[in-house]
Coordinates of C-alpha atoms and ligand atoms in Angstrom, one line a residue:
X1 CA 16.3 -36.2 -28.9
X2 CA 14.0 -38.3 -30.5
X3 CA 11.2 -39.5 -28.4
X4 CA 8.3 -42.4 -28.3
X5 CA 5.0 -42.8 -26.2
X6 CA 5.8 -46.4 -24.7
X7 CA 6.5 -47.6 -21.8
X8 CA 9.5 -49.5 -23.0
X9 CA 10.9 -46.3 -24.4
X10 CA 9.9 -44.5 -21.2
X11 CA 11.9 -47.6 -18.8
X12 CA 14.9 -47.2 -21.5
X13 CA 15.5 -43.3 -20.5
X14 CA 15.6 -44.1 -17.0
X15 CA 18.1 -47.0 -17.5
X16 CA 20.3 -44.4 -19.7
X17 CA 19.5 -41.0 -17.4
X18 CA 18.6 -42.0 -13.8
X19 CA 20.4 -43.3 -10.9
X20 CA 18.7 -46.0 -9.1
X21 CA 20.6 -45.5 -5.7
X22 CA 20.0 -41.9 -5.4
X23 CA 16.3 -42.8 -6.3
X24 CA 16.4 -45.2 -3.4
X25 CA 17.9 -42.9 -1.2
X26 CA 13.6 -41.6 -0.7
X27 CA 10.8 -42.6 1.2
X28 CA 8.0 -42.2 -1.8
X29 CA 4.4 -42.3 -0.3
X30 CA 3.5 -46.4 -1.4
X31 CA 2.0 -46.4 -5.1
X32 CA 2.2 -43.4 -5.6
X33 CA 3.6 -41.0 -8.5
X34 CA 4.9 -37.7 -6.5
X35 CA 5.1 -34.8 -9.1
X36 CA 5.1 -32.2 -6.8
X37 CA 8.2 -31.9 -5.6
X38 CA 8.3 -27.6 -6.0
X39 CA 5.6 -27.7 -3.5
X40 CA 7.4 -29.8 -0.5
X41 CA 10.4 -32.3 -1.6
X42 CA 10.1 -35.3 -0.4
X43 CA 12.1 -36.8 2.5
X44 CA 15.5 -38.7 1.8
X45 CA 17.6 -41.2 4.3
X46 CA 20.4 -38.4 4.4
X47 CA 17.8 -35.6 5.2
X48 CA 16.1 -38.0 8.3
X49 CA 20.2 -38.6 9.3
X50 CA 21.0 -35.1 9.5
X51 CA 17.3 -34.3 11.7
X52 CA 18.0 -37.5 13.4
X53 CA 21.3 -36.6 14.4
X54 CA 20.4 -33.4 15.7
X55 CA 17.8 -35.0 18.0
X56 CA 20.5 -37.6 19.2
X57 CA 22.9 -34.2 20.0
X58 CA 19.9 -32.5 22.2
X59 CA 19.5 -35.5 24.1
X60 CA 23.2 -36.7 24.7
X61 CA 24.8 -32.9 24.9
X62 CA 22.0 -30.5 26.0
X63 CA 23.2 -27.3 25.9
X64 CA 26.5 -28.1 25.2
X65 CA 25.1 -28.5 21.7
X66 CA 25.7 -25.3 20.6
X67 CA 29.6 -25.4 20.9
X68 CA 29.7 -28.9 21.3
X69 CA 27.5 -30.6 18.3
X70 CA 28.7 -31.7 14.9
X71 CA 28.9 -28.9 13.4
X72 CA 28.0 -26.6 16.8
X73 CA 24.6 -25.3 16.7
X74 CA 25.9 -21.9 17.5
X75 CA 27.0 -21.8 13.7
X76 CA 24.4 -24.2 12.0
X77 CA 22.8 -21.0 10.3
X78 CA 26.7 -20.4 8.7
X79 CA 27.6 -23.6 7.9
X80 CA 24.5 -24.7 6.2
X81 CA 24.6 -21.1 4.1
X82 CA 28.4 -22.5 3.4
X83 CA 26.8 -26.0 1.8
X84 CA 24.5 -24.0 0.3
X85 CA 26.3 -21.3 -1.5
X86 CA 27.6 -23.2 -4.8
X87 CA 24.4 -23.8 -5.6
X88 CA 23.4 -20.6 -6.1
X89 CA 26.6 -19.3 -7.3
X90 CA 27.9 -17.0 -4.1
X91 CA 31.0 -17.2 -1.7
X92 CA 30.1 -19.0 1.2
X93 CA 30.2 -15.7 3.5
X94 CA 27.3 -14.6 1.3
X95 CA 24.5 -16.9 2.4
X96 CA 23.0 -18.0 5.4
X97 CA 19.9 -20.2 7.1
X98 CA 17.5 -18.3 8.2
X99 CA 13.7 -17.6 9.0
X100 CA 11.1 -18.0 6.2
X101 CA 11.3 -16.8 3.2
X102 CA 8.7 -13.4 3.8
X103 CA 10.9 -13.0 6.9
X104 CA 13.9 -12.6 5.2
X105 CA 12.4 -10.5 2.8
X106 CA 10.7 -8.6 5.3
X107 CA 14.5 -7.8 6.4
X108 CA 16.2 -7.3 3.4
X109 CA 13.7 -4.6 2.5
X110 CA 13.6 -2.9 6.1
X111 CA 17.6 -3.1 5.1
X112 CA 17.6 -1.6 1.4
X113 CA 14.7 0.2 0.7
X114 CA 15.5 3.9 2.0
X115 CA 13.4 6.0 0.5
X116 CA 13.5 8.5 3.4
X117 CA 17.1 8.8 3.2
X118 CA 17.9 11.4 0.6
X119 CA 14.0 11.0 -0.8
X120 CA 14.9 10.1 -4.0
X121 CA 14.5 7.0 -4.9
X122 CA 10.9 5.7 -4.4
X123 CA 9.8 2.9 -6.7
X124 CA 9.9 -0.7 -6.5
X125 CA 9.8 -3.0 -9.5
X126 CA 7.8 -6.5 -9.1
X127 CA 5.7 -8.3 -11.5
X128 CA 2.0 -8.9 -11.4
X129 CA 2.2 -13.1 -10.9
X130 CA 4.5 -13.3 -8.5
X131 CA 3.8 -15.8 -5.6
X132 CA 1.5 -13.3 -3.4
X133 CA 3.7 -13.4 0.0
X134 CA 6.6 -11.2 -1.6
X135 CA 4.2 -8.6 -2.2
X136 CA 2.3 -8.8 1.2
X137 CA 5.6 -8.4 2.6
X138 CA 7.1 -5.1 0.0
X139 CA 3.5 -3.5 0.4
X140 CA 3.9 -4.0 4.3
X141 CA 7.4 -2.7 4.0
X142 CA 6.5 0.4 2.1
X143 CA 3.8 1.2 4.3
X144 CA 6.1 1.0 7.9
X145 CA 7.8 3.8 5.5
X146 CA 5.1 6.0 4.8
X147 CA 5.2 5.5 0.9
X148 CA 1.9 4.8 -1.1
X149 CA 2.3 1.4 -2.8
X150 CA -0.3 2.2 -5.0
X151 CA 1.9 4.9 -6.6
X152 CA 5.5 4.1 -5.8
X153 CA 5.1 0.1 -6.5
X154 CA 5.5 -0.8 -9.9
X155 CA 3.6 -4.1 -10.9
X156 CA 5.0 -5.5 -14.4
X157 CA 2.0 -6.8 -16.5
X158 CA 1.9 -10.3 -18.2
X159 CA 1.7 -10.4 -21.5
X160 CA -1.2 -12.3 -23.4
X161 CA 0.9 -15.4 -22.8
X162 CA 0.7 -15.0 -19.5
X163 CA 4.6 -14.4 -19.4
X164 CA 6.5 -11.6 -18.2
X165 CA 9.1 -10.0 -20.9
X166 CA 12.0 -9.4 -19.8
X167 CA 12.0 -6.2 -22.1
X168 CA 8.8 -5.2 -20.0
X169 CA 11.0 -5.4 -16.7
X170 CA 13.8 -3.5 -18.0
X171 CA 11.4 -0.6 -19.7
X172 CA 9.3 0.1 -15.6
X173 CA 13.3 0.7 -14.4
X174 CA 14.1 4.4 -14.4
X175 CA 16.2 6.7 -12.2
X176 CA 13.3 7.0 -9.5
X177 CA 13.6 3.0 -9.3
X178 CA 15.1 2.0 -5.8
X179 CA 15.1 -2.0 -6.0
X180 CA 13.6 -4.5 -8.8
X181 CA 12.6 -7.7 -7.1
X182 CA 11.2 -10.7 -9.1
X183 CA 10.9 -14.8 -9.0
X184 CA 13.7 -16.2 -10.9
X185 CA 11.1 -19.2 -11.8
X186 CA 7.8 -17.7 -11.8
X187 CA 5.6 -20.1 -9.4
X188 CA 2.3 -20.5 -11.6
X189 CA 3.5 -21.1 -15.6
X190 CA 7.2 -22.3 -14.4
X191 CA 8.9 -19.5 -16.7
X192 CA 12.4 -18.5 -16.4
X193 CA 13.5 -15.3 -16.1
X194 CA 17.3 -14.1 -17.4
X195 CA 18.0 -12.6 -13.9
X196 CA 21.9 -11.6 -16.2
X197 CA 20.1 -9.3 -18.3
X198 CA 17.3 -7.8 -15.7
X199 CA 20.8 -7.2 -13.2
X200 CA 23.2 -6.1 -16.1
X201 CA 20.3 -3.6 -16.8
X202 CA 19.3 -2.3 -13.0
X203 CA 23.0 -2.0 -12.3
X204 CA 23.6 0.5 -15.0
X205 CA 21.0 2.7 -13.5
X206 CA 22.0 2.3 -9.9
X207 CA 18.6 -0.1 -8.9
X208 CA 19.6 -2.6 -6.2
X209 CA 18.6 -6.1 -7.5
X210 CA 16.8 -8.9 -5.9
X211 CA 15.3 -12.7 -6.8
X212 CA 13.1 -15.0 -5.2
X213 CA 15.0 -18.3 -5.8
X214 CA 12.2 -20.9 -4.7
X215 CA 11.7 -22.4 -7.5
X216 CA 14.8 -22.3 -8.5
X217 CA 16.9 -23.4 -6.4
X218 CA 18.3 -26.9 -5.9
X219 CA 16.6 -27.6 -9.6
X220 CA 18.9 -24.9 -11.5
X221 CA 22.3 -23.6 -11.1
X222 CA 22.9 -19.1 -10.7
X223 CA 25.7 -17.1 -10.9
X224 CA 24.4 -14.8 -8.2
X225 CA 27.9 -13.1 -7.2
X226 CA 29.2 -13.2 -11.1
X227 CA 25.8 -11.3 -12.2
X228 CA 26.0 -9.3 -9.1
X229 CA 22.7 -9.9 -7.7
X230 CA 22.3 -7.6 -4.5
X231 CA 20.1 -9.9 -2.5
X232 CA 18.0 -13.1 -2.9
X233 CA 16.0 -15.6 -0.7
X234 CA 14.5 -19.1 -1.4
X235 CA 13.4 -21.8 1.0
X236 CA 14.7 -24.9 1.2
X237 CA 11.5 -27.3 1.8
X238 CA 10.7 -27.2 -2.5
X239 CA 13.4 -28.5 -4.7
X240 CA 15.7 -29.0 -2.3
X241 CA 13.8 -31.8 -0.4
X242 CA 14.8 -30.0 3.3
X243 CA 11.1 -30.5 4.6
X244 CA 7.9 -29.0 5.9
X245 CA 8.6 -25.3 6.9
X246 CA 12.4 -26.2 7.1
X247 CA 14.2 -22.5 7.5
X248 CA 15.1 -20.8 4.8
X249 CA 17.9 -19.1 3.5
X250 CA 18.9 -16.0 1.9
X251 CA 22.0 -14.3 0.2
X252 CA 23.3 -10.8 0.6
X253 CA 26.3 -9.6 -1.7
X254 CA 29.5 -8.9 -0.1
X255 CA 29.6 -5.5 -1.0
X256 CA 26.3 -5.1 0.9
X257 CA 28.0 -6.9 4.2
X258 CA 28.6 -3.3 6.3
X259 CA 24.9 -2.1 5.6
X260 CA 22.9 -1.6 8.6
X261 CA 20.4 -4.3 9.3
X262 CA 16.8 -3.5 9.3
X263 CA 15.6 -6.3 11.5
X264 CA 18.8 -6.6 13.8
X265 CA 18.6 -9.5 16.2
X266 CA 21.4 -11.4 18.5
X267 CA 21.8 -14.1 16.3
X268 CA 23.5 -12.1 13.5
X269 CA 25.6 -10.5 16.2
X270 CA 29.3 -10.9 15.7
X271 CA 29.9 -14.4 17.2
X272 CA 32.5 -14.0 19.8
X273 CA 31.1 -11.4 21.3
X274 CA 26.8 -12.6 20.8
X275 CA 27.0 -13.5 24.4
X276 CA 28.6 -11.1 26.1
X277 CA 25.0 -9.7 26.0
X278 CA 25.8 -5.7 25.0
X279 CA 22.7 -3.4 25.0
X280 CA 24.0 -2.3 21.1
X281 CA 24.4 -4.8 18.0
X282 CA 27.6 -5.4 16.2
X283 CA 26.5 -7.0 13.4
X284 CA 28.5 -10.0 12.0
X285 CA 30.4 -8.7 9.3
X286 CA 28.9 -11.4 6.4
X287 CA 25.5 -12.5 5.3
X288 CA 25.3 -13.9 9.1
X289 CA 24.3 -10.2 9.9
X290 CA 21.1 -11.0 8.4
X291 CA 19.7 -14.4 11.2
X292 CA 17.5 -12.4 13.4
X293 CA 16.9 -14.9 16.5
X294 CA 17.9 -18.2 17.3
X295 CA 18.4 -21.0 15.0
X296 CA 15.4 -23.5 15.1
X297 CA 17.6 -26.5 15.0
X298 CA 15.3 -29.0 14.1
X299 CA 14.0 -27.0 11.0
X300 CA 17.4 -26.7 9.9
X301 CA 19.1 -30.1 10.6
X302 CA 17.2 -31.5 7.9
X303 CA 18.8 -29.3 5.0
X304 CA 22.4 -30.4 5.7
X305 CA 21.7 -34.0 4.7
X306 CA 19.3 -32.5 1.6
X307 CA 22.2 -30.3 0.3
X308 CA 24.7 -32.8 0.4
X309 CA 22.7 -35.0 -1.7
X310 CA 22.5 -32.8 -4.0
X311 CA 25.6 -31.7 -4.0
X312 CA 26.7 -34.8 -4.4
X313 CA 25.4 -35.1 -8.1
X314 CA 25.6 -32.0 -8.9
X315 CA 23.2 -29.3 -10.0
X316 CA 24.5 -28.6 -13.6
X317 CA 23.7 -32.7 -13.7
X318 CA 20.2 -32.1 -12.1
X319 CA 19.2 -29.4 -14.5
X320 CA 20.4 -31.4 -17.6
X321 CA 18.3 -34.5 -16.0
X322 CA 15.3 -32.4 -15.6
X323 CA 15.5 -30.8 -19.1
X324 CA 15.3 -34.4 -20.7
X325 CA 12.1 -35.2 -18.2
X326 CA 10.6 -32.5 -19.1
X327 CA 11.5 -32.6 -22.9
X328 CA 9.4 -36.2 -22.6
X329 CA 6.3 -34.3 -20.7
X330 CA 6.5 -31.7 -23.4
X331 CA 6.0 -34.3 -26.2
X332 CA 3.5 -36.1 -24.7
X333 CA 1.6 -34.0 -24.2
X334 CA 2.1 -32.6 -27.7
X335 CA 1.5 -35.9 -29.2
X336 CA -0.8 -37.5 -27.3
X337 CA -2.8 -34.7 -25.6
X338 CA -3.2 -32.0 -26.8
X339 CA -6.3 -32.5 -29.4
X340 CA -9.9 -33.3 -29.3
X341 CA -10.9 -34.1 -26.7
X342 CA -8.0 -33.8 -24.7
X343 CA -7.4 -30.5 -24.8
X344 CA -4.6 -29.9 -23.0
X345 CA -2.0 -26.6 -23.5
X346 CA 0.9 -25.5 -21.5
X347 CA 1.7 -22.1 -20.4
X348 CA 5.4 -23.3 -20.2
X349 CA 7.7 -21.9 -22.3
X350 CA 9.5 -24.2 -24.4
X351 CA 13.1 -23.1 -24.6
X352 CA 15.6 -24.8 -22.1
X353 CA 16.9 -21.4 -20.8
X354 CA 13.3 -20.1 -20.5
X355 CA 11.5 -22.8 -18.5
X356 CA 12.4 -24.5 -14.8
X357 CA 11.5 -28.2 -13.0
X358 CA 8.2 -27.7 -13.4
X359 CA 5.6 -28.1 -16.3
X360 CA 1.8 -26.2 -16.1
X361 CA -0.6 -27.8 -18.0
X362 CA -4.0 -25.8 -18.6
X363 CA -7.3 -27.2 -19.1
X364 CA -9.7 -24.9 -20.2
X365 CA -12.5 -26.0 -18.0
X366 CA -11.6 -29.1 -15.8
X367 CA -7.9 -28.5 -14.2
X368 CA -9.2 -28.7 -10.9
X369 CA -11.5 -31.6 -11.2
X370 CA -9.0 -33.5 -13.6
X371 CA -6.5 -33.0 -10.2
X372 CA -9.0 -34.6 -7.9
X373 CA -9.3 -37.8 -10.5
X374 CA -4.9 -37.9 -10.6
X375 CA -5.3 -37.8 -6.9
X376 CA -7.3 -40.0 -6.6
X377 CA -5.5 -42.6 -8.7
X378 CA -2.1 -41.7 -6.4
X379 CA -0.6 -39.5 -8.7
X380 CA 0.3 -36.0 -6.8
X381 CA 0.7 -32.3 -8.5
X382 CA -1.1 -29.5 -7.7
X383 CA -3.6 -27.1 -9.3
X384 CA -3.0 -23.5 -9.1
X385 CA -6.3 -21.6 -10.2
X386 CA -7.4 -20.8 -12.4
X387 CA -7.0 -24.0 -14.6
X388 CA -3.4 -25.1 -14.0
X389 CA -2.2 -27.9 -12.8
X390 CA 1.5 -28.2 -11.7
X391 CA 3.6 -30.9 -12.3
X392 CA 7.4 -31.1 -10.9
X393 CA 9.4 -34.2 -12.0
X394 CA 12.5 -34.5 -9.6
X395 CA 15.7 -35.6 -11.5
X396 CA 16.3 -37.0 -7.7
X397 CA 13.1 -39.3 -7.2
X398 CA 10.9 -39.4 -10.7
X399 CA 11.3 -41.3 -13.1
X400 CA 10.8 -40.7 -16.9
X401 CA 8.0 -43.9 -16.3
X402 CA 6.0 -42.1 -13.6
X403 CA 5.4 -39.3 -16.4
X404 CA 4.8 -41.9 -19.4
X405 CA 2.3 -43.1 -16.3
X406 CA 1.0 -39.5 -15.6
X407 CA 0.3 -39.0 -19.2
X408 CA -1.8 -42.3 -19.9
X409 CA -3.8 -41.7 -16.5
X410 CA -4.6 -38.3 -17.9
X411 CA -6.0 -39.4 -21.2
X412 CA -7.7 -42.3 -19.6
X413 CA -9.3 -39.8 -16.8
X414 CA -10.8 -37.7 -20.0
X415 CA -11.8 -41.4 -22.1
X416 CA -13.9 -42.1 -18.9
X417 CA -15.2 -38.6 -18.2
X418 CA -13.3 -40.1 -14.5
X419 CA -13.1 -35.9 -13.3
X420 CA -17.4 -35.4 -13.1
X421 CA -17.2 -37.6 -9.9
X422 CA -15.6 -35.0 -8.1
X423 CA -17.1 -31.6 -6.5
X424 CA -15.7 -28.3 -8.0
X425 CA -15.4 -27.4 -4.0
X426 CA -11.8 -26.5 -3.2
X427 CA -10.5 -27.0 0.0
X428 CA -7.5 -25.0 2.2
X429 CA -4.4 -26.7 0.4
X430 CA -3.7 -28.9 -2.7
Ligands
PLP1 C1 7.0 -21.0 -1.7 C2 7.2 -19.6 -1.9 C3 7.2 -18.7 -0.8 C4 6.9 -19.2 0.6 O1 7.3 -18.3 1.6 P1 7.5 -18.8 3.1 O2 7.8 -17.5 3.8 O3 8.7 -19.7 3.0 O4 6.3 -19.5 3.5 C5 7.5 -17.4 -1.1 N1 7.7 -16.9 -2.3 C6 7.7 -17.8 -3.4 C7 8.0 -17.2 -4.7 C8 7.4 -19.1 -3.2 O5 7.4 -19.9 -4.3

């Protein structure tokens, strides 16, 4: 596709690629360009609905919610994994609402990781830049096991790119490997990895296989069942627009459903029998297993509205939306920013399959001063130190204007030397 740095040309791709009534469907902050929808999605009329109706059931059923609300609470966690499943590529019985993300990895690794059982298999695979939670929560895992992380947990280095190579991944797997876990969109340079190959691979040599999906999913279709993926997890407040600390979910493959549950609780109980209130668990015999206690409604009545809006266009129609809107970021910047004395590089890789929704763009010295001047002019990423700064056009809400808009606010915040205003102070979240 052949582009053009005008705002004509910019209006004339969201005439040809965007739909204006999904776009209206959001409450935008007022004049203000939101590119940083992989940190929290912003809030849609469908998604305040859904929340909204949930409130509506408390106060007109009380607790004759949980058999009586549409659908009954008792099975929110279920039927939200159900809406949820095709966009990750897994039979509905394989996915289900629950907890936060570190929570639910926190369980699938108290679940798979048995290295006392037969002693054999002690090594986990990460990488070195994934988002630091996952390894808080492996490390913590490890140690309630008595293995020493510093030997047994295998970090995967970037290369000078600041990528991670596939090839890399596959040569740390060996017979002494018991689960490879890695980002399927790596949170800081927005790289893809082929989660086919890295499975294909760890299945041939018996490794369990798991992927972080938040910043993947609602922004790029998976195959998780197809590639047999063992496990995954991903929340839903990112891409998929579900809201502040709205639960999260996480998918187990059916072969995996009789497994023992590391961090049983009476919500994954087998349904019809949850409240007959027996001293030992019978786990549900799907992903369901995995729900530890009960279902926070109100963090989870917002997703159903989300996921039906999405679903509603379709994600292999959202990934080929965002491919185009970031195509346009790419040249931009390549064309109008990236010289003297601009500056700015991205980490990004460049190929469709290797990149996700979102952009980085490095400066070499002012990213996080340069952010402070966007923000100040109403237009939202985020930095990520050292010297990125994110930036997330949603096929749902953007426009292909608000980053023709982003880019000339950039240049103009380097004409005017706009970024030495600010302090190089950072504070607790941006
Ligand atoms: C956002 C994100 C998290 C957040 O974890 P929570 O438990 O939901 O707070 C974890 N891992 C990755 C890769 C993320 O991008």
């Amino acid at each position: 596709m052949v582009f053009e740095f005008s705002a004509e040309f910019a209006k004339k791709l969201d005439h040809e690629f965007l739909d204006e009534k999904v776009r209206r469907q959001f409450y935008i902050p007022a004049d203000t360009i939101y590119l940083d929808g992989n940190s929290l999605g912003l809030c849609s009329k469908a998604t305040e609905e859904s929340l909204q109706r949930a409130l509506t059931e408390w106060k007109e059923l009380a607790i004759e919610g949980w058999l009586e609300g549409k659908p009954p609470w008792l099975w929110f966690g279920e039927y939200l994994g159900e809406l949820l499943a095709p966009l990750v590529g897994a039979a509905k019985e394989e996915v289900v609402v629950a907890n936060s993300i570190t929570i639910n990895i926190h369980n699938l690794f108290a679940t798979f990781y048995q290295p006392h059982v037969g002693a054999k298999r002690k090594k986990i695979v990460i990488d070195e830049l994934n988002f630091p939670t996952d390894t808080y929560a492996i490390i913590g895992q490890m140690n309630l096991k008595g293995v020493n992380h510093q030997k047994y947990l295998i970090r995967v280095q970037a290369n000078d790119n600041n990528l991670i190579d596939e090839n890399e991944v596959i040569n740390a797997l060996d017979k002494d490997t018991a689960i490879v876990f890695l980002p399927s969109v790596l949170y800081r340079s927005g790289q893809v990895l082929d989660m086919e190959k890295i499975t294909n691979k760890a299945k041939e040599l018996g490794i369990l296989v798991g992927f972080d999906l938040a910043h993947s999913a609602g922004i790029i279709p998976h195959q998780l069942s197809k590639w047999g993926v063992d496990f995954a997890v991903w929340c839903n407040y990112k891409w998929l627009n579900a809201g502040p600390g709205s639960s999260a979910a996480l998918y187990v493959n059916k072969k995996h459903f009789n497994t023992p549950v590391g961090l049983p609780g009476w919500w994954g109980h087998q349904k019809d029998t949850q409240f007959a209130m027996n001293p030992y668990f019978t786990p549900a015999d799907t992903a369901a297993a995995f729900q530890t206690g009960t279902i926070p409604i109100f963090a989870a009545a917002p997703i159903e509205g989300a996921v039906k809006l999405i679903r509603s266009i379709g994600i292999e129609k959202i990934r080929a939306t965002s491919l185009k809107m970031t195509s346009y970021l790419f040249y931009l910047l390549d064309n109008v920013l990236s010289k003297a004395p601009y500056n700015f590089v991205s980490p990004t890789p460049r190929a469709d399959q290797n990149r996700g929704g979102h952009i980085a763009i490095a400066h070499p010295q002012e990213a996080f001063r340069i952010n402070q001047a966007l923000k100040t002019r109403k237009i939202i990423g985020d930095f990520r130190p050292p010297n990125i700064i994110r930036i997330a056009p949603s096929p749902l809400y953007n426009t292909f204007s608000d980053i023709y808009q982003f880019v000339v606010a950039l240049r103009e915040i380097i004409d005017l030397k706009e970024y030495e205003k600010f302090s190089e102070v950072r504070q607790a979240v941006t």
